PDB file of C-alpha atoms in Angstrom:
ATOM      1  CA  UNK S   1     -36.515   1.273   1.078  1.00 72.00           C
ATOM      2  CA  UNK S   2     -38.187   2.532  -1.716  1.00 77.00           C
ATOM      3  CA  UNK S   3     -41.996   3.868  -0.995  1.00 82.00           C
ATOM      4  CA  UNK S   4     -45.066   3.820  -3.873  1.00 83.00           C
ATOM      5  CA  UNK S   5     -47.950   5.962  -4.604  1.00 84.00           C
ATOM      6  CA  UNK S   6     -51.016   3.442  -4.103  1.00 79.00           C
ATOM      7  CA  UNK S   7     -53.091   5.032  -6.902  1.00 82.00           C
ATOM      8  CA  UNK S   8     -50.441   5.029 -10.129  1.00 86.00           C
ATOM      9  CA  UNK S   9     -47.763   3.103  -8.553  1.00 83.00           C
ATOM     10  CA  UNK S  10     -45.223   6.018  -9.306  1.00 87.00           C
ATOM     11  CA  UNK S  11     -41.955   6.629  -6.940  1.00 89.00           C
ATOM     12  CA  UNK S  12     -42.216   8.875  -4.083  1.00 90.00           C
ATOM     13  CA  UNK S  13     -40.559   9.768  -1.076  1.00 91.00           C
ATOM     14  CA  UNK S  14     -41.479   8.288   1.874  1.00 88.00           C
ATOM     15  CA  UNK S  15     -42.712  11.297   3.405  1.00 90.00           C
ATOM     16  CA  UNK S  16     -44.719  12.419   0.581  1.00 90.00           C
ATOM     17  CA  UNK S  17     -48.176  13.512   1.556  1.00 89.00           C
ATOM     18  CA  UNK S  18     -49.637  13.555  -2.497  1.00 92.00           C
ATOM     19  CA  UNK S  19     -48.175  11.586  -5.541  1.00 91.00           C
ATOM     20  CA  UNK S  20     -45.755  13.826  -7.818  1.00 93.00           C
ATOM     21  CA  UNK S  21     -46.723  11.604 -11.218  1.00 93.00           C
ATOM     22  CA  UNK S  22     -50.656  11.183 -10.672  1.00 92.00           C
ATOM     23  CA  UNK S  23     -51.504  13.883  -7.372  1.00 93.00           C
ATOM     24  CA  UNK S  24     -53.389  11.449  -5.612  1.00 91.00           C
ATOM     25  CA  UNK S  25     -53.754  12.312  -2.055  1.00 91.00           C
ATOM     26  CA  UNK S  26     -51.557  10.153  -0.315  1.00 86.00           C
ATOM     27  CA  UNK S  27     -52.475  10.872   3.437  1.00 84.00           C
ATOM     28  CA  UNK S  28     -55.530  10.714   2.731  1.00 87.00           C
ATOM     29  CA  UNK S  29     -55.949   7.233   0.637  1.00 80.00           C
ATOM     30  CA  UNK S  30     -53.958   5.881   3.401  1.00 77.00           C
ATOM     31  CA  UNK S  31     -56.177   7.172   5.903  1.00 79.00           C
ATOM     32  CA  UNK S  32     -59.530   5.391   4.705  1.00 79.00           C
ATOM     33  CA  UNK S  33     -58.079   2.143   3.226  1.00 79.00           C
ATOM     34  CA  UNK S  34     -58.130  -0.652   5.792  1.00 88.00           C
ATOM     35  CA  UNK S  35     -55.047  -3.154   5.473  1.00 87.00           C
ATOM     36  CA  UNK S  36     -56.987  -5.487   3.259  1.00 93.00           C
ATOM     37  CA  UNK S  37     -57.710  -3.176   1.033  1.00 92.00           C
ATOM     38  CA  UNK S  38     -54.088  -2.106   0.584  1.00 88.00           C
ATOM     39  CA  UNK S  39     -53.073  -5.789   0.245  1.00 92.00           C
ATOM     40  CA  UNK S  40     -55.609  -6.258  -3.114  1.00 95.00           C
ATOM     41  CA  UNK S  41     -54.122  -3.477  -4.536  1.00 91.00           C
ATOM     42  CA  UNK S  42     -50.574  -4.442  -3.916  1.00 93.00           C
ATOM     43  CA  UNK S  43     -51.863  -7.481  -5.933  1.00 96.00           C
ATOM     44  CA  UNK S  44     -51.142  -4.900  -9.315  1.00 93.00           C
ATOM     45  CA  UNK S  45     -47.685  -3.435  -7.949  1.00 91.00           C
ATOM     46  CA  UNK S  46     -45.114  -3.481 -10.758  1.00 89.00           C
ATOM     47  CA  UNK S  47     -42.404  -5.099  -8.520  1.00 89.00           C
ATOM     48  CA  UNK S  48     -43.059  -8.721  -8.972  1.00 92.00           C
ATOM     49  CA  UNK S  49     -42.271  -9.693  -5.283  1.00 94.00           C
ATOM     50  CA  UNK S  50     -45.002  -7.395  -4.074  1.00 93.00           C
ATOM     51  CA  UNK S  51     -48.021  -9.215  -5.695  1.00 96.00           C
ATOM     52  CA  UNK S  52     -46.705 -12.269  -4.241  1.00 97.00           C
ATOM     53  CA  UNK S  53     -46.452 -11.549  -0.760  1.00 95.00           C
ATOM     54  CA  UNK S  54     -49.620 -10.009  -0.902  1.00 95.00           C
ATOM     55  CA  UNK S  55     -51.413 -12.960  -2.023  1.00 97.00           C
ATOM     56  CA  UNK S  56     -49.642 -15.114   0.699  1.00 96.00           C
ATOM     57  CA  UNK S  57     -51.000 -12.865   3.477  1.00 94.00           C
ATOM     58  CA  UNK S  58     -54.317 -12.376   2.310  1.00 96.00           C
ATOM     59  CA  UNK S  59     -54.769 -16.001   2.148  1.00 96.00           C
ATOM     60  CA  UNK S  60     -53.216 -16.060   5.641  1.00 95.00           C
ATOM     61  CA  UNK S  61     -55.472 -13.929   6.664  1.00 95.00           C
ATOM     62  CA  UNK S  62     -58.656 -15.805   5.176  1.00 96.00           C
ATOM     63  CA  UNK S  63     -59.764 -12.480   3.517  1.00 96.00           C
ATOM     64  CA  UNK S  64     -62.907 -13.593   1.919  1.00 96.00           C
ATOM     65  CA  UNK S  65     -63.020  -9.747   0.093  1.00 97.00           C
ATOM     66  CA  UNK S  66     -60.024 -10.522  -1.599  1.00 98.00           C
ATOM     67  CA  UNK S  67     -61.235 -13.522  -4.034  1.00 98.00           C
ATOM     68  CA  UNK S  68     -62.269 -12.059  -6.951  1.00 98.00           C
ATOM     69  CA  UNK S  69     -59.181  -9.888  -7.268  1.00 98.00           C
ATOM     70  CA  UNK S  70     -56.650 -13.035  -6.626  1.00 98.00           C
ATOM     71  CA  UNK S  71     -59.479 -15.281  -9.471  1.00 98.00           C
ATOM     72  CA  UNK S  72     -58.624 -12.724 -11.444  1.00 98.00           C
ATOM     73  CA  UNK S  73     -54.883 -12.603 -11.059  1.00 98.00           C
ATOM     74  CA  UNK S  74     -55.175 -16.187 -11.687  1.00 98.00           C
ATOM     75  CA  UNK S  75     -56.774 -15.978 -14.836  1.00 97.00           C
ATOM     76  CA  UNK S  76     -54.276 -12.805 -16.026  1.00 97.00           C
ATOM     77  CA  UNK S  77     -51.263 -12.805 -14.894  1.00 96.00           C
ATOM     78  CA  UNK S  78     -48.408 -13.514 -17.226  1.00 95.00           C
ATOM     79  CA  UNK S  79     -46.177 -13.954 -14.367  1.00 97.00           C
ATOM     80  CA  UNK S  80     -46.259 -17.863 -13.501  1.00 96.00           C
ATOM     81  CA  UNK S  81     -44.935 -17.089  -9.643  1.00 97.00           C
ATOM     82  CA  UNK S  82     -47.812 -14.590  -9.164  1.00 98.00           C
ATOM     83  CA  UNK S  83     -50.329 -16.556 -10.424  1.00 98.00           C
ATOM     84  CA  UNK S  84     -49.370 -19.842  -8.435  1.00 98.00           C
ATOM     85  CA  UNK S  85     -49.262 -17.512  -5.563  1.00 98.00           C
ATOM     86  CA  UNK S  86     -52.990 -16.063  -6.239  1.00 98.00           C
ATOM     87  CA  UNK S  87     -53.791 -19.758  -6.871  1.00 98.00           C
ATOM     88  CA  UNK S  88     -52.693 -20.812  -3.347  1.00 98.00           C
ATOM     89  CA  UNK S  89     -53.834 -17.612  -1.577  1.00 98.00           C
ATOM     90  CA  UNK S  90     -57.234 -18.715  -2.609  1.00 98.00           C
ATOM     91  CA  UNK S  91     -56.874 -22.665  -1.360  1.00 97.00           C
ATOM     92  CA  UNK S  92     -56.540 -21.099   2.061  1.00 96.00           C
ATOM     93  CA  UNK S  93     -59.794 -18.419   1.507  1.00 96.00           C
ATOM     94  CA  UNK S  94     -62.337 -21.221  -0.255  1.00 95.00           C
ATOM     95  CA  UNK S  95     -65.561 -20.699  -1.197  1.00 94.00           C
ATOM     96  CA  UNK S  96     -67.477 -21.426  -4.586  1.00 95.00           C
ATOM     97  CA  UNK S  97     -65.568 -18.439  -6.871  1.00 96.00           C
ATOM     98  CA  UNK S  98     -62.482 -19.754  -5.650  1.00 96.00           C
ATOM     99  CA  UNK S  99     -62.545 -23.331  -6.036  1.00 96.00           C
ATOM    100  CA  UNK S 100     -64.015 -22.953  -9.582  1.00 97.00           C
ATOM    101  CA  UNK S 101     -60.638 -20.491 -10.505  1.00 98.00           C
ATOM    102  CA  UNK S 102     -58.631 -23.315  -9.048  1.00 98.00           C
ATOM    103  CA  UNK S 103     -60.744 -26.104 -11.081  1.00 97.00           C
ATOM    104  CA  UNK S 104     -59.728 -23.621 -13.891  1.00 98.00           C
ATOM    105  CA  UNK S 105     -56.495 -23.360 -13.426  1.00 98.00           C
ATOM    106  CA  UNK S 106     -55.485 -26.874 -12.393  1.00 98.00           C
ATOM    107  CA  UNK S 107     -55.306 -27.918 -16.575  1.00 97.00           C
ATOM    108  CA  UNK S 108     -53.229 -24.705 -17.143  1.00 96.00           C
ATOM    109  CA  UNK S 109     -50.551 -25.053 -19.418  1.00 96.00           C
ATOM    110  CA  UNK S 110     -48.091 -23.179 -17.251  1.00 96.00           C
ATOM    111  CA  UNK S 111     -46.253 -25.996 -14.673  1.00 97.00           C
ATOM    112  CA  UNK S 112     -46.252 -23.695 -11.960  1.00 97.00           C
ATOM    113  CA  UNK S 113     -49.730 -22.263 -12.043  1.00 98.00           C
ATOM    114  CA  UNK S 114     -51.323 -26.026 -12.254  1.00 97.00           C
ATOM    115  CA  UNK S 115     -49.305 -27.264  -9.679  1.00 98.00           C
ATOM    116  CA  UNK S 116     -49.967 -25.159  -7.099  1.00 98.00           C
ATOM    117  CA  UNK S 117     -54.232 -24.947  -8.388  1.00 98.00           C
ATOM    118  CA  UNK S 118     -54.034 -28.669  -7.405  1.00 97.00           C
ATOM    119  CA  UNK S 119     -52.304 -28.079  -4.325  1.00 97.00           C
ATOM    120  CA  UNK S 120     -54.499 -25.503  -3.571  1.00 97.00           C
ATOM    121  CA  UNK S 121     -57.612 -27.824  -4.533  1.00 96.00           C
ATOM    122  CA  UNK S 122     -56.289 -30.693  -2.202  1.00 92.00           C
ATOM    123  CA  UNK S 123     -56.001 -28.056   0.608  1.00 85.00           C
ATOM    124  CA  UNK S 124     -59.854 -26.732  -0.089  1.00 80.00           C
ATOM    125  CA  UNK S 125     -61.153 -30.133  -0.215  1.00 65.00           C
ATOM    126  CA  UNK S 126     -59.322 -31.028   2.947  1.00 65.00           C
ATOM    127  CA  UNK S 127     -61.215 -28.165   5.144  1.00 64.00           C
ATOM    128  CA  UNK S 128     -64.836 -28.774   3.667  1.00 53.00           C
TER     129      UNK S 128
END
């Protein structure tokens, strides 16, 4: 299994305590970051599989904190999976930011990413 600094994303061992590339306290990030928190900033890893199960659970997990960072990976991402992933994570979440991200994103010219926006839309106007 291989283990990442939170802060730079670097390579380190899994019983690091601070980052070798960046010095970033390790122990101590981990200490006062609730789970949440860690899951919006797996949203940026560099391993493309990491984003994406991150947005899955924090939709899941109906983490209302975490819309604005998955709008935002829906509006940026290159990466068609990750942003149809963001777009469904927030069809479970809701609210106003969300559903206008997913109004957004349902004309987008990527297959994937419109797709699941109108999934996701279906699903939000299902629950209200």
């Amino acid at each position: 299994m291989t283990f990442y600094c939170t802060h730079c994303w670097g390579e380190v061992a899994q019983t690091a305590t601070a980052c070798p590339h960046c010095g970033d306290d390790i122990a101590a990030r981990q200490a006062r970051t609730d789970y949440a928190d860690k899951l919006i900033a797996a949203l940026h890893h560099p391993e493309p599989t990491t984003p994406i199960r991150a947005a899955w659970i924090l939709g899941q997990r109906r983490e209302r904190k975490a819309v604005e960072p998955l709008c935002a990976l829906v509006r940026e991402s290159h990466d068609p999976f990750i942003a149809a992933s963001a777009a469904s994570a927030l069809g479970a979440i809701g609210g106003p930011a969300a559903l206008k991200t997913l109004q957004w994103a349902a004309t987008s010219s990527q297959p994937r990413l419109r797709a699941a926006a109108r999934h996701a839309l279906t699903r939000v106007s299902n629950e209200a």
